Short mmCIF file of C-alpha atoms and ligand atoms in Angstrom, two decimals:
data_model
loop_
_atom_site.label_atom_id
_atom_site.label_comp_id
_atom_site.label_asym_id
_atom_site.label_seq_id
_atom_site.Cartn_x
_atom_site.Cartn_y
_atom_site.Cartn_z
CA UNK A 98 -93.68 -2.67 16.79
CA UNK A 99 -91.18 -5.64 17.26
CA UNK A 100 -91.91 -6.75 14.00
CA UNK A 101 -91.24 -3.72 12.05
CA UNK A 102 -87.27 -3.65 14.71
CA UNK A 103 -87.19 -7.03 13.69
CA UNK A 104 -87.72 -7.00 9.07
CA UNK A 105 -85.11 -3.53 10.06
CA UNK A 106 -82.36 -5.52 11.85
CA UNK A 107 -82.73 -7.84 8.85
CA UNK A 108 -82.52 -5.19 6.70
CA UNK A 109 -79.68 -3.53 8.19
CA UNK A 110 -77.70 -6.46 8.21
CA UNK A 111 -78.12 -7.84 4.90
CA UNK A 112 -77.07 -3.78 3.71
CA UNK A 113 -73.98 -4.10 6.31
CA UNK A 114 -71.93 -7.51 4.92
CA UNK A 115 -73.07 -5.99 2.06
CA UNK A 116 -71.34 -2.94 1.83
CA UNK A 117 -68.55 -3.03 -0.73
CA UNK A 118 -66.39 0.09 0.65
CA UNK A 119 -65.43 1.76 3.43
CA UNK A 120 -67.83 4.62 1.90
CA UNK A 121 -70.72 3.56 1.54
CA UNK A 122 -70.49 1.95 5.27
CA UNK A 123 -70.47 5.28 6.52
CA UNK A 124 -73.45 6.39 5.17
CA UNK A 125 -75.11 3.15 6.68
CA UNK A 126 -73.80 4.47 9.25
CA UNK A 127 -75.38 7.18 9.76
CA UNK A 128 -78.67 5.75 8.22
CA UNK A 129 -79.21 3.48 11.27
CA UNK A 130 -77.76 5.82 14.36
CA UNK A 131 -77.46 8.44 12.93
CA UNK A 132 -79.10 11.88 14.36
CA UNK A 133 -81.91 11.04 11.84
CA UNK A 134 -81.35 7.71 10.89
CA UNK A 135 -83.60 4.71 10.34
CA UNK A 136 -83.21 3.39 14.35
CA UNK A 137 -82.74 7.00 16.23
CA UNK A 138 -86.24 7.74 14.71
CA UNK A 139 -88.01 4.94 16.78
CA UNK A 140 -86.95 5.62 19.58
CA UNK A 141 -88.48 9.46 19.60
CA UNK A 142 -91.64 6.95 19.84
CA UNK A 143 -90.59 5.44 22.83
CA UNK A 144 -92.00 9.35 25.30
CA UNK A 145 -95.45 8.01 24.42
CA UNK A 146 -95.69 4.17 25.40
CA UNK A 147 -96.18 3.00 28.75
CA UNK A 148 -93.85 2.08 31.50
CA UNK A 149 -93.86 -1.26 31.04
CA UNK A 150 -93.64 -1.09 27.31
CA UNK A 151 -91.48 1.26 26.77
CA UNK A 152 -89.01 -0.40 29.10
CA UNK A 153 -89.55 -3.23 27.27
CA UNK A 154 -89.26 -1.51 23.31
CA UNK A 155 -86.03 0.34 25.11
CA UNK A 156 -84.15 -2.92 25.30
CA UNK A 157 -85.12 -3.87 22.24
CA UNK A 158 -83.91 -0.96 21.09
CA UNK A 159 -79.92 -0.49 22.55
CA UNK A 160 -80.06 -4.74 22.07
CA UNK A 161 -80.70 -3.62 18.05
CA UNK A 162 -78.10 -0.87 18.68
CA UNK A 163 -75.33 -2.49 19.90
CA UNK A 164 -75.87 -5.54 17.51
CA UNK A 165 -75.86 -2.89 14.20
CA UNK A 166 -72.97 -0.94 15.89
CA UNK A 167 -70.73 -4.11 16.30
CA UNK A 168 -71.82 -4.91 12.59
CA UNK A 169 -70.52 -1.62 10.79
CA UNK A 170 -66.97 -2.61 13.20
CA UNK A 171 -66.19 -5.96 12.05
CA UNK A 172 -67.64 -5.17 8.47
CA UNK A 173 -65.18 -1.40 8.52
CA UNK A 174 -62.46 -4.28 10.00
CA UNK A 175 -62.99 -7.22 7.01
CA UNK A 176 -62.89 -4.00 4.62
CA UNK A 177 -59.70 -2.69 6.05
CA UNK A 178 -58.17 -5.73 5.84
CA UNK A 179 -59.05 -6.47 1.86
CA UNK A 180 -57.99 -2.70 1.31
CA UNK A 181 -54.91 -3.46 1.94
CA UNK A 182 -54.10 -6.88 0.56
CA UNK A 183 -55.44 -5.20 -2.70
CA UNK A 184 -52.58 -3.03 -2.15
CA UNK A 185 -49.96 -5.38 -1.13
CA UNK A 186 -50.67 -7.05 -4.42
CA UNK A 187 -50.75 -3.92 -6.42
CA UNK A 188 -48.35 -2.45 -4.96
CA UNK A 189 -45.79 -5.87 -5.23
CA UNK A 190 -42.32 -5.18 -6.12
CA UNK A 191 -39.77 -8.09 -7.98
CA UNK A 192 -36.93 -7.87 -6.32
CA UNK A 193 -35.57 -10.89 -7.09
CA UNK A 194 -34.80 -8.74 -11.01
CA UNK A 195 -31.73 -7.24 -12.10
CA UNK A 196 -31.07 -3.59 -10.20
CA UNK A 197 -31.35 -0.75 -14.35
CA UNK A 198 -28.45 -2.45 -16.70
CA UNK A 199 -28.38 1.49 -17.89
CA UNK A 200 -26.64 3.23 -14.65
CA UNK A 201 -24.61 6.32 -15.84
CA UNK A 202 -22.27 6.44 -13.75
CA UNK A 203 -18.70 5.21 -13.12
CA UNK A 204 -16.56 5.43 -10.04
CA UNK A 205 -13.15 7.90 -9.98
CA UNK A 206 -9.46 5.16 -10.00
CA UNK A 207 -9.03 6.59 -6.53
CA UNK A 208 -11.53 6.35 -5.52
CA UNK A 209 -11.93 3.03 -6.20
CA UNK A 210 -8.30 2.45 -4.29
CA UNK A 211 -9.64 4.34 -1.47
CA UNK A 212 -12.12 1.78 -1.44
CA UNK A 213 -9.67 -1.73 -1.73
CA UNK A 214 -6.91 0.53 1.16
CA UNK A 215 -9.60 0.33 3.63
CA UNK A 216 -10.86 -3.83 2.32
CA UNK A 217 -7.02 -5.23 2.41
CA UNK A 218 -6.59 -2.50 5.28
CA UNK A 219 -9.70 -2.59 7.32
CA UNK A 220 -8.94 -6.81 7.03
CA UNK A 221 -5.83 -6.41 9.23
CA UNK A 222 -8.04 -4.41 12.03
CA UNK A 223 -6.96 -0.58 10.74
CA UNK A 224 -9.11 2.33 10.98
CA UNK A 225 -9.46 4.62 8.48
CA UNK A 226 -8.64 8.30 10.33
CA UNK A 227 -8.49 11.95 8.63
CA UNK A 228 -7.21 15.15 9.28
CA UNK A 229 -7.17 18.67 7.83
CA UNK A 230 -6.54 19.35 4.32
CA UNK A 231 -5.09 23.25 5.13
CA UNK A 232 -2.67 22.79 7.95
CA UNK A 233 -0.15 23.90 11.21
CA UNK A 234 3.30 23.72 10.29
CA UNK A 235 3.60 21.69 13.27
CA UNK A 236 1.63 19.35 12.40
CA UNK A 237 3.41 18.87 8.80
CA UNK A 238 7.01 19.84 9.80
CA UNK A 239 8.26 19.86 12.80
CA UNK A 240 6.47 17.05 15.08
CA UNK A 241 7.66 14.96 11.96
CA UNK A 242 11.08 15.40 13.01
CA UNK A 243 11.20 18.17 10.98
CA UNK A 244 12.89 21.06 12.61
CA UNK A 245 12.07 24.42 10.77
CA UNK A 246 16.25 24.15 9.61
CA UNK A 247 15.94 21.16 7.55
CA UNK A 248 16.04 20.49 4.12
CA UNK A 249 13.81 18.17 4.05
CA UNK A 250 11.92 21.24 4.24
CA UNK A 251 12.71 22.12 1.03
CA UNK A 252 11.84 19.25 -0.93
CA UNK A 253 8.30 19.33 -0.31
CA UNK A 254 7.54 22.73 -1.98
CA UNK A 255 5.20 24.07 0.65
CA UNK A 256 2.32 25.88 -0.59
CA UNK A 257 1.37 28.51 2.36
CA UNK A 258 -1.53 30.97 3.05
CA UNK A 259 -0.69 34.27 4.06
CA UNK A 260 1.17 34.61 6.85
CA UNK A 261 -1.25 35.64 10.91
CA UNK A 262 -0.98 38.27 13.01
CA UNK A 263 1.46 36.27 15.00
CA UNK A 264 3.24 36.47 11.72
CA UNK A 265 3.06 32.44 11.75
CA UNK A 266 1.88 30.82 8.17
CA UNK A 267 -0.94 27.76 6.94
CA UNK A 268 -0.11 25.95 4.49
CA UNK A 269 -1.47 22.90 2.27
CA UNK A 270 -0.71 19.64 3.17
CA UNK A 271 2.37 18.20 2.14
CA UNK A 272 2.07 14.26 2.82
CA UNK A 273 -0.41 13.17 4.94
CA UNK A 274 2.68 11.90 8.17
CA UNK A 275 0.15 14.74 8.94
CA UNK A 276 -2.19 12.10 9.87
CA UNK A 277 0.35 10.48 12.26
CA UNK A 278 0.89 13.05 15.15
CA UNK A 279 -3.16 14.23 14.95
CA UNK A 280 -3.84 10.77 15.97
CA UNK A 281 -1.36 10.33 18.53
CA UNK A 282 -1.39 13.63 19.90
CA UNK A 283 -4.12 13.19 22.87
CA UNK A 284 -4.65 10.38 22.67
CA UNK A 285 -3.79 6.40 24.42
CA UNK A 286 -1.17 3.72 22.63
CA UNK A 287 -2.75 1.15 20.84
CA UNK A 288 -3.26 3.27 17.55
CA UNK A 289 -3.69 1.45 14.40
CA UNK A 290 -4.79 3.60 11.68
CA UNK A 291 -4.11 4.45 7.25
CA UNK A 292 -5.44 7.32 6.68
CA UNK A 293 -5.57 8.05 2.93
CA UNK A 294 -6.03 11.78 1.77
CA UNK A 295 -5.43 15.01 -0.36
CA UNK A 296 -1.27 16.47 -0.06
CA UNK A 297 -0.42 19.28 -2.32
CA UNK A 298 3.22 19.84 -3.57
CA UNK A 299 3.68 23.49 -5.23
CA UNK A 300 5.49 20.90 -8.68
CA UNK A 301 3.36 20.03 -12.34
CA UNK A 302 4.25 17.82 -14.64
CA UNK A 303 4.93 14.82 -16.63
CA UNK A 304 4.33 12.41 -13.38
CA UNK A 305 3.67 15.22 -10.54
CA UNK A 306 0.80 16.98 -9.73
CA UNK A 307 -0.21 20.05 -7.52
CA UNK A 308 -2.58 18.03 -5.52
CA UNK A 309 -1.92 14.45 -4.93
CA UNK A 310 -2.64 11.68 -3.12
CA UNK A 311 -1.48 9.95 -0.20
CA UNK A 312 -2.47 7.20 2.82
CA UNK A 313 -0.29 6.84 6.02
CA UNK A 314 -0.56 4.39 7.86
CA UNK A 315 0.10 3.79 11.47
CA UNK A 316 0.43 1.39 14.05
CA UNK A 317 2.19 1.78 17.81
CA UNK A 318 1.99 -0.11 20.55
CA UNK A 319 3.95 -2.02 23.02
CA UNK A 320 5.63 -5.26 20.68
CA UNK A 321 5.08 -4.43 17.36
CA UNK A 322 8.37 -4.53 14.94
CA UNK A 323 10.03 -4.18 11.68
CA UNK A 324 8.79 -8.30 11.20
CA UNK A 325 5.55 -6.80 11.56
CA UNK A 326 6.86 -4.01 8.82
CA UNK A 327 7.42 -6.34 6.47
CA UNK A 328 4.62 -8.95 7.21
CA UNK A 329 2.36 -5.78 7.10
CA UNK A 330 3.51 -3.81 3.89
CA UNK A 331 4.34 -7.07 1.71
CA UNK A 332 0.61 -8.69 2.72
CA UNK A 333 -0.98 -5.76 1.63
CA UNK A 334 0.96 -5.42 -1.11
CA UNK A 335 0.32 -8.79 -2.93
CA UNK A 336 -3.07 -8.28 -1.75
CA UNK A 337 -3.73 -5.21 -3.51
CA UNK A 338 -1.66 -5.96 -6.59
CA UNK A 339 -2.95 -9.61 -7.13
CA UNK A 340 -0.15 -11.70 -7.19
CA UNK A 341 0.38 -14.26 -4.41
CA UNK A 342 3.95 -14.76 -4.97
CA UNK A 343 5.21 -10.95 -5.72
CA UNK A 344 8.88 -10.21 -4.87
CA UNK A 345 9.37 -7.56 -2.15
CA UNK A 346 11.76 -6.11 -1.58
CA UNK A 347 12.39 -3.46 1.76
CA UNK A 348 15.90 -1.00 1.10
CA UNK A 349 17.13 0.60 3.68
CA UNK A 350 16.63 4.40 3.44
CA UNK A 351 16.20 7.59 5.04
CA UNK A 352 13.11 9.47 5.98
CA UNK A 353 13.39 12.38 9.23
CA UNK A 354 10.07 11.02 10.88
CA UNK A 355 11.80 7.10 10.94
CA UNK A 356 14.56 5.10 12.06
CA UNK A 357 15.30 2.67 10.48
CA UNK A 358 13.62 3.78 7.46
CA UNK A 359 12.93 2.84 4.31
CA UNK A 360 11.66 2.22 0.68
CA UNK A 361 9.30 -0.82 -1.01
CA UNK A 362 10.14 -2.15 -4.30
CA UNK A 363 7.59 -4.25 -5.93
CA UNK A 364 9.30 -6.52 -8.92
CA UNK A 365 8.36 -5.77 -13.10
CA UNK A 366 9.35 -6.25 -16.10
CA UNK A 367 8.69 -3.99 -18.87
CA UNK A 368 7.20 -5.60 -22.76
CA UNK A 369 6.85 -3.96 -25.69
CA UNK A 370 7.21 -0.76 -23.50
CA UNK A 371 4.05 -2.27 -21.23
CA UNK A 372 4.51 -2.26 -17.39
CA UNK A 373 3.51 -5.66 -15.41
CA UNK A 374 3.39 -6.00 -11.91
CA UNK A 375 5.11 -9.76 -11.29
CA UNK A 376 8.07 -10.74 -12.11
CA UNK A 377 10.79 -9.66 -13.27
CA UNK A 378 14.52 -8.26 -13.69
CA UNK A 379 13.09 -4.65 -13.27
CA UNK A 380 12.34 -2.91 -9.12
CA UNK A 381 9.96 -0.17 -9.11
CA UNK A 382 9.70 2.29 -5.70
CA UNK A 383 5.91 1.93 -4.38
CA UNK A 384 6.23 3.35 -0.97
CA UNK A 385 8.03 4.48 1.61
CA UNK A 386 7.96 2.85 5.12
CA UNK A 387 9.95 2.86 8.58
CA UNK A 388 10.06 2.33 12.56
CA UNK A 389 8.50 5.76 13.31
CA UNK A 390 10.84 7.96 15.24
CA UNK A 391 11.74 8.01 19.83
CA UNK A 392 11.03 12.05 18.89
CA UNK A 393 8.22 11.65 16.81
CA UNK A 394 6.20 9.90 19.69
CA UNK A 395 7.32 12.40 22.27
CA UNK A 396 6.41 15.16 20.71
CA UNK A 397 2.73 13.67 20.58
CA UNK A 398 3.18 12.70 24.17
CA UNK A 399 3.46 9.02 23.56
CA UNK A 400 6.48 7.04 25.77
CA UNK A 401 8.91 6.13 23.43
CA UNK A 402 10.97 3.68 26.33
CA UNK A 403 6.64 2.23 26.69
CA UNK A 404 5.90 2.51 22.95
CA UNK A 405 6.83 1.59 19.47
CA UNK A 406 5.63 0.58 16.01
CA UNK A 407 6.05 1.18 12.52
CA UNK A 408 4.04 3.78 9.43
CA UNK A 409 4.29 3.68 6.21
CA UNK A 410 2.95 6.57 3.39
CA UNK A 411 1.89 5.75 -0.77
CA UNK A 412 1.42 7.95 -3.52
CA UNK A 413 -2.03 6.76 -4.19
CA UNK A 414 -1.99 7.80 -7.92
CA UNK A 415 1.26 5.35 -8.60
CA UNK A 416 -0.23 2.79 -7.13
CA UNK A 417 -3.54 2.75 -9.23
CA UNK A 418 -1.37 2.95 -12.32
CA UNK A 419 0.43 0.04 -11.98
CA UNK A 420 -2.45 -1.23 -10.70
CA UNK A 421 -4.82 -0.43 -13.97
CA UNK A 422 -2.45 0.52 -16.67
CA UNK A 423 -3.08 3.90 -16.76
CA UNK A 424 -0.08 5.49 -18.42
CA UNK A 425 -0.42 10.11 -17.83
CA UNK A 426 -0.89 11.38 -14.59
CA UNK A 427 -3.00 14.41 -15.23
CA UNK A 428 -5.77 12.32 -16.76
CA UNK A 429 -7.26 11.69 -13.77
CA UNK A 430 -8.42 15.56 -12.88
CA UNK A 431 -8.68 16.13 -15.74
CA UNK A 432 -12.53 15.24 -15.52
CA UNK A 433 -12.54 13.91 -19.14
CA UNK A 434 -15.72 11.71 -19.52
CA UNK A 435 -14.48 8.93 -21.76
CA UNK A 436 -11.08 8.96 -20.16
CA UNK A 437 -13.82 8.08 -16.86
CA UNK A 438 -16.14 5.62 -18.87
CA UNK A 439 -13.13 3.44 -20.03
CA UNK A 440 -10.18 4.06 -16.08
CA UNK A 441 -14.44 4.12 -13.61
CA UNK A 442 -15.77 1.60 -12.18
CA UNK A 443 -19.09 0.64 -11.21
CA UNK A 444 -20.90 1.89 -8.66
CA UNK A 445 -22.59 -1.50 -7.15
CA UNK A 446 -18.72 -3.57 -7.27
CA UNK A 447 -17.91 -2.40 -3.79
CA UNK A 448 -14.57 -4.25 -2.85
CA UNK A 449 -14.17 -5.84 -0.40
CA UNK A 450 -11.76 -8.85 0.51
CA UNK A 451 -14.51 -11.56 0.35
CA UNK A 452 -16.57 -10.70 -3.03
CA UNK A 453 -12.47 -9.63 -4.47
CA UNK A 454 -11.02 -7.10 -5.54
CA UNK A 455 -10.99 -5.87 -8.71
CA UNK A 456 -8.16 -6.98 -11.49
CA UNK A 457 -5.22 -5.74 -12.54
CA UNK A 458 -6.13 -5.17 -15.94
N1 LIG B 720 5.52 11.22 4.30
C1 LIG B 720 6.30 10.58 3.02
C2 LIG B 720 6.63 11.72 1.67
O1 LIG B 720 5.78 12.40 1.19
C3 LIG B 720 6.22 9.54 2.94
C4 LIG B 720 6.88 7.89 4.46
C5 LIG B 720 7.43 7.86 4.14
C6 LIG B 720 5.18 8.15 4.85
C7 LIG B 720 7.31 7.36 5.40
C8 LIG B 720 5.76 7.45 6.50
C9 LIG B 720 6.79 6.76 6.17
O2 LIG B 720 5.39 7.34 7.16
O3 LIG B 720 7.74 5.79 6.81
O4 LIG B 720 7.21 11.13 0.99
#
């Protein structure tokens, strides 16, 4: 019998070692150790043996069972590893290959400019803030120091929604300055945010669209002064237009929510019907700004005796047209694919200050 066991052992171990896959290994396991397996069947003969012989044979059987089970386990691990190796080799991708060059989609110039604004002001420590397009009178006007009879209200050609039960009417925000109020109310200075977003005015011609985009800026703390305002905006304009010595001019102006207020022009010239940003005899108005009016701070619960700062606002279509030589405002919103192919941007050219913004055209 011992001779028989030794033969069985040799056979089984050889078959296990030769098993080519996990299925074959499982079949071998059942054939050896299963209920009707070769080892199990032989163990049934133990009952008929004399006690001495039974003990010796029982030990031999158990040793064989353990050895065979361990061999199967070892082979299983080996096969699983080989399997994984094979899959890794078969599914290997070469990540050094270039991305599909035929990518079709284009980034709209407005989105591109917003990304560039976020990159430049982000570098200066400004976070992006948001507010709703549908606003109330308080955030769009009153809190910004534009009381009900103020003439500035007429200039905004506001879209109003239907009156509510209490007679008040919501409106489509006419300026992103609303986000100044939303940022400061119920929060503690310092504030340093930009707020790009949609704005609306009931006006439509070659240079006006009823929906357009603005970016607002707000910086408030205990010490920020007009010098910081100038430095910040000069740096921004030079980075955005990619002209290191771009001439920038601050002209006294008026806005209800700032005091003093200024409008900012950049140098330009016209050549053969084309407008070129940079040096030249002409100036181009580009944005409005000023020191946040004490009343605005007070309206937001910020103490104007302790805090001060600046704000600015500019039209995104306008700076985009100037930078990328887009001649007509209305084309921004016509969803013309040919236009988008010409003026749009590749999806993977994300602007950043280290990698560089897009070149001017
Ligand atoms: N809200 C102004 C507008 O729509 C733009 C503006 C001017 C925003 C001066 C400001 C600012 O924050 O300080 O015409």
